[in-house]
Amino acid sequence: NSTPIALNNFKWSMGLNFSRNQNTVVALDDKLGNEYFLTLPGVNNFASVVRKDGSFGDIYGIDFAKDAQGRILLAADSTPIANSKLTYLGNPTPKLLMGFRNTFKIYDFDVSFFIDARLGGEVMSMTEAVLDKYGASQRTADARDNGGYVSVNGATSDGTAINKVKASLYYNTVGGRDGITGNYVYDATNVRLREVSLSYNLPKQYLSATRFIKGVKLSFIARNLYFFYIKAPFDPEITMSTGNGLQGIDVFSVPSTMSIGGSLKINL
């Protein structure tokens, strides 16, 4: 916390806070072995898994099979090939959480804004995967406009390079809950304008007529206003479940909303 300027009728205060969470699963109950599925995959090619030496919240899913050069392996008909087992895809826990608040007191007015930053972490969007499967996403529309093909960095098992695949074949294989879910993992980093407030403190001379009211403060408050930076196609704070499993996974969740309101505070 700091106060760079403090004058009779003007005061600037600011505060910076940050936090970091690091955790490691040291051991599980002997009955569980080395891993426990918080959510069973079933028809879904993703799951929340607690695994020894991993971290709480780890997301597992099916990823592309790749060659030594990192190219996507494709079958003879250009169908993308997937790994056969669930593999680690990421963890929604941010590497760092930061908040930066500035408050300006100008005569009887207080103006404040709060910037919130979430740095690092990974999230998954099954909304995007399902929309791709049904050809209802923006990227499938772009593929149709591109002649019906998707650009890829791929190769067949014999090393033949392939740089485009039919969109219908690609998204029917990759998309959906049972597809290659590693294709739908996104960086959770985002920086947003979390809150803006404007308050007016009624001057004390207007309260002199009453012995009971010591102060009156009228405020306008708006929250979740604007993303300065975001990489995921959804608000990374949205999650499928409030339970232990499926943190950081979006499955047609309700979008985040902006709130605008006011308050009246009377001190007696």
Coordinates of C-alpha atoms in Angstrom, one line a residue:
N1 CA 0.0 0.0 0.0
S2 CA 1.2 3.5 -0.8
T3 CA -0.1 7.1 -0.8
P4 CA 1.9 9.0 -3.5
I5 CA 0.0 12.3 -3.0
A6 CA -1.8 13.6 0.1
L7 CA -3.1 17.2 -0.1
N8 CA -6.0 18.9 1.7
N9 CA -8.5 18.3 -1.2
F10 CA -6.7 15.6 -3.1
K11 CA -5.4 12.2 -2.1
W12 CA -4.1 9.4 -4.3
S13 CA -3.8 5.9 -2.6
M14 CA -2.9 2.7 -4.3
G15 CA -2.4 -0.9 -3.3
L16 CA -0.9 -3.9 -5.0
N17 CA -1.5 -7.5 -3.9
F18 CA -0.3 -10.8 -5.3
S19 CA -0.5 -14.5 -4.4
R20 CA 0.9 -17.7 -5.8
N21 CA -0.3 -21.3 -5.2
Q22 CA 2.0 -24.3 -5.7
N23 CA 0.9 -27.7 -4.6
T24 CA 2.1 -31.3 -5.1
V25 CA 0.2 -34.5 -4.5
V26 CA 2.7 -36.3 -2.2
A27 CA 0.7 -39.5 -1.7
L28 CA -2.8 -41.0 -2.0
D29 CA -4.5 -43.6 0.2
D30 CA -3.1 -47.1 -0.3
K31 CA -6.5 -48.2 -1.6
L32 CA -6.3 -45.7 -4.5
G33 CA -2.9 -46.5 -5.8
N34 CA -1.1 -43.7 -7.6
E35 CA -4.0 -41.9 -9.1
Y36 CA -7.7 -41.1 -8.5
F37 CA -10.2 -39.8 -11.1
L38 CA -12.3 -37.0 -9.6
T39 CA -14.4 -37.3 -12.7
L40 CA -14.6 -40.5 -14.8
P41 CA -14.1 -39.9 -18.5
G42 CA -16.9 -42.1 -19.7
V43 CA -18.0 -40.7 -23.1
N44 CA -15.8 -37.7 -22.5
N45 CA -12.1 -37.7 -23.5
F46 CA -11.2 -35.5 -20.5
A47 CA -11.1 -35.9 -16.8
S48 CA -9.9 -34.2 -13.6
V49 CA -7.2 -36.5 -12.1
V50 CA -5.3 -36.5 -8.8
R51 CA -2.1 -38.3 -9.4
K52 CA 1.0 -38.8 -7.2
D53 CA 3.6 -36.2 -7.9
G54 CA 1.1 -34.1 -9.9
S55 CA -1.0 -31.1 -8.7
F56 CA -4.5 -30.8 -7.5
G57 CA -6.7 -29.7 -10.5
D58 CA -4.7 -31.4 -13.2
I59 CA -6.7 -31.8 -16.5
Y60 CA -6.1 -35.0 -18.5
G61 CA -7.4 -35.7 -22.0
I62 CA -6.6 -37.1 -25.4
D63 CA -4.0 -35.4 -27.5
F64 CA -2.6 -35.6 -31.0
A65 CA -0.1 -38.3 -31.8
K66 CA 3.0 -36.6 -33.1
D67 CA 6.2 -37.5 -34.9
A68 CA 9.7 -36.7 -33.8
Q69 CA 9.5 -33.2 -35.5
G70 CA 6.3 -32.4 -33.6
R71 CA 4.0 -32.8 -36.6
I72 CA 0.5 -34.2 -36.2
L73 CA 0.4 -37.8 -37.4
L74 CA -2.2 -38.5 -40.0
A75 CA -3.6 -41.7 -41.4
A76 CA -3.5 -42.5 -45.1
D77 CA -6.8 -40.7 -45.7
S78 CA -5.5 -37.7 -43.7
T79 CA -7.5 -38.5 -40.5
P80 CA -5.7 -37.1 -37.5
I81 CA -4.4 -39.8 -35.2
A82 CA -4.9 -39.5 -31.4
N83 CA -2.9 -41.0 -28.5
S84 CA -4.6 -44.0 -27.0
K85 CA -4.4 -42.9 -23.4
L86 CA -5.4 -39.9 -21.4
T87 CA -2.4 -37.6 -20.9
Y88 CA -1.7 -34.5 -18.9
L89 CA -2.9 -31.4 -20.6
G90 CA -2.7 -28.6 -18.0
N91 CA -3.8 -27.2 -14.7
P92 CA -6.2 -24.2 -14.3
T93 CA -4.3 -22.8 -11.2
P94 CA -2.7 -19.5 -12.2
K95 CA 1.1 -19.2 -11.7
L96 CA 0.4 -15.7 -10.2
L97 CA -2.7 -13.7 -9.2
M98 CA -2.3 -10.0 -9.0
G99 CA -4.6 -7.0 -8.1
F100 CA -3.9 -3.3 -8.4
R101 CA -6.2 -0.7 -6.9
N102 CA -6.1 3.1 -7.2
T103 CA -8.3 5.4 -5.3
F104 CA -8.5 9.2 -5.8
K105 CA -10.2 11.4 -3.2
I106 CA -11.1 14.8 -4.7
Y107 CA -12.9 17.1 -2.3
D108 CA -16.0 15.1 -1.4
F109 CA -15.7 12.6 -4.2
D110 CA -13.9 9.2 -4.2
V111 CA -13.0 7.6 -7.5
S112 CA -11.5 4.1 -7.5
F113 CA -10.6 1.4 -10.1
F114 CA -9.3 -2.1 -9.6
I115 CA -7.3 -4.1 -12.2
D116 CA -7.2 -7.9 -11.7
A117 CA -4.7 -10.2 -13.4
R118 CA -4.5 -14.0 -13.7
L119 CA -1.2 -15.1 -15.1
G120 CA -0.7 -18.6 -16.3
G121 CA -2.7 -21.8 -16.0
E122 CA -4.6 -23.8 -18.6
V123 CA -8.3 -24.2 -19.2
M124 CA -10.3 -26.4 -21.6
S125 CA -13.4 -25.5 -23.7
M126 CA -15.7 -28.3 -24.6
T127 CA -18.1 -25.7 -25.9
E128 CA -15.7 -25.0 -28.7
A129 CA -15.1 -28.7 -29.3
V130 CA -18.8 -29.5 -29.7
L131 CA -19.5 -26.5 -31.9
D132 CA -16.6 -27.6 -34.1
K133 CA -18.1 -31.1 -34.3
Y134 CA -21.4 -29.8 -35.6
G135 CA -19.9 -27.2 -37.9
A136 CA -21.4 -24.4 -35.9
S137 CA -18.3 -22.5 -34.8
Q138 CA -16.5 -19.5 -36.4
R139 CA -13.5 -21.6 -37.2
T140 CA -15.6 -24.1 -39.2
A141 CA -17.1 -21.2 -41.1
D142 CA -13.6 -19.9 -41.8
A143 CA -12.7 -23.4 -43.1
R144 CA -15.6 -23.4 -45.5
D145 CA -14.6 -20.0 -46.8
N146 CA -11.1 -21.4 -47.2
G147 CA -12.2 -24.0 -49.7
G148 CA -13.3 -26.5 -47.2
Y149 CA -9.8 -27.3 -45.8
V150 CA -8.0 -26.8 -42.5
S151 CA -4.3 -25.9 -42.5
V152 CA -2.2 -28.3 -40.4
N153 CA 1.4 -29.2 -39.7
G154 CA 1.0 -32.9 -40.3
A155 CA 2.7 -36.0 -41.7
T156 CA 1.8 -39.6 -42.4
S157 CA 3.7 -42.5 -40.8
D158 CA 6.1 -42.7 -43.7
G159 CA 7.1 -39.0 -43.2
T160 CA 5.1 -37.5 -46.1
A161 CA 4.3 -33.9 -45.1
I162 CA 0.6 -32.8 -45.3
N163 CA -0.4 -29.2 -44.8
K164 CA -4.1 -29.3 -45.3
V165 CA -7.0 -31.6 -44.4
K166 CA -10.7 -31.6 -45.4
A167 CA -12.5 -29.6 -42.7
S168 CA -15.3 -32.1 -42.4
L169 CA -12.9 -34.9 -41.8
Y170 CA -10.7 -32.9 -39.4
Y171 CA -13.4 -31.5 -37.2
N172 CA -15.5 -34.7 -37.1
T173 CA -12.3 -36.4 -35.7
V174 CA -11.0 -33.6 -33.5
G175 CA -14.2 -32.0 -32.2
G176 CA -16.8 -33.2 -29.7
R177 CA -16.5 -34.5 -26.2
D178 CA -15.0 -37.7 -27.5
G179 CA -12.5 -36.1 -29.8
I180 CA -9.0 -34.9 -29.5
T181 CA -9.6 -32.7 -26.5
G182 CA -6.0 -31.5 -26.3
N183 CA -6.8 -29.3 -29.3
Y184 CA -9.1 -27.2 -27.0
V185 CA -6.7 -26.3 -24.2
Y186 CA -6.0 -22.5 -23.8
D187 CA -3.8 -20.3 -21.8
A188 CA -5.9 -18.9 -18.9
T189 CA -3.9 -15.7 -18.7
N190 CA -6.2 -12.6 -18.6
V191 CA -6.1 -9.0 -17.3
R192 CA -9.4 -7.3 -16.6
L193 CA -10.9 -4.1 -15.3
R194 CA -12.5 -5.7 -12.3
E195 CA -14.2 -2.8 -10.7
V196 CA -14.8 1.0 -11.0
S197 CA -16.6 3.0 -8.4
L198 CA -17.6 6.7 -7.9
S199 CA -18.7 7.8 -4.5
Y200 CA -19.9 11.1 -3.1
N201 CA -19.6 11.9 0.6
L202 CA -22.3 14.4 1.8
P203 CA -20.5 17.4 3.4
K204 CA -20.9 17.4 7.2
Q205 CA -22.4 20.8 7.3
Y206 CA -25.5 19.4 5.6
L207 CA -25.8 16.9 8.5
S208 CA -25.6 19.4 11.3
A209 CA -29.4 19.6 11.6
T210 CA -29.5 16.0 12.9
R211 CA -27.7 14.5 15.9
F212 CA -28.1 10.9 14.7
I213 CA -26.5 10.8 11.2
K214 CA -22.7 11.1 11.2
G215 CA -22.2 10.5 7.5
V216 CA -23.9 9.8 4.2
K217 CA -22.1 8.1 1.2
L218 CA -23.7 7.6 -2.2
S219 CA -21.8 5.2 -4.5
F220 CA -22.0 4.0 -8.1
I221 CA -20.3 0.6 -8.6
A222 CA -19.6 -1.4 -11.8
R223 CA -17.8 -4.7 -11.8
N224 CA -16.4 -7.1 -14.4
L225 CA -16.2 -4.4 -17.0
Y226 CA -13.6 -5.1 -19.6
F227 CA -10.8 -7.5 -20.6
F228 CA -7.5 -5.7 -21.4
Y229 CA -6.0 -9.1 -22.4
I230 CA -7.5 -12.6 -22.8
K231 CA -6.4 -15.6 -24.8
A232 CA -9.1 -18.2 -24.0
P233 CA -12.4 -18.1 -25.9
F234 CA -14.3 -17.8 -22.6
D235 CA -13.8 -16.2 -19.2
P236 CA -11.3 -18.5 -17.5
E237 CA -12.9 -18.0 -14.1
I238 CA -16.0 -19.9 -15.4
T239 CA -15.9 -23.6 -14.5
M240 CA -18.3 -26.5 -15.2
S241 CA -18.6 -27.4 -11.5
T242 CA -18.2 -25.9 -8.1
G243 CA -17.0 -29.2 -6.8
N244 CA -13.5 -30.6 -6.7
G245 CA -13.6 -31.9 -10.3
L246 CA -13.8 -30.2 -13.7
Q247 CA -12.2 -27.0 -12.6
G248 CA -11.2 -24.9 -15.6
I249 CA -13.4 -26.8 -18.0
D250 CA -16.2 -25.0 -19.9
V251 CA -19.1 -27.0 -21.2
F252 CA -21.7 -24.5 -22.4
S253 CA -21.5 -22.5 -19.2
V254 CA -23.4 -19.3 -18.7
P255 CA -21.1 -16.4 -19.8
S256 CA -19.7 -14.1 -17.2
T257 CA -21.7 -10.9 -16.7
M258 CA -21.1 -7.2 -15.9
S259 CA -22.9 -5.8 -12.9
I260 CA -23.8 -2.1 -12.4
G261 CA -25.4 -0.8 -9.3
G262 CA -25.4 1.7 -6.5
S263 CA -25.3 1.9 -2.7
L264 CA -26.3 4.3 0.0
K265 CA -24.4 4.1 3.3
I266 CA -25.5 6.0 6.3
N267 CA -23.4 6.1 9.4
L268 CA -25.2 6.7 12.7

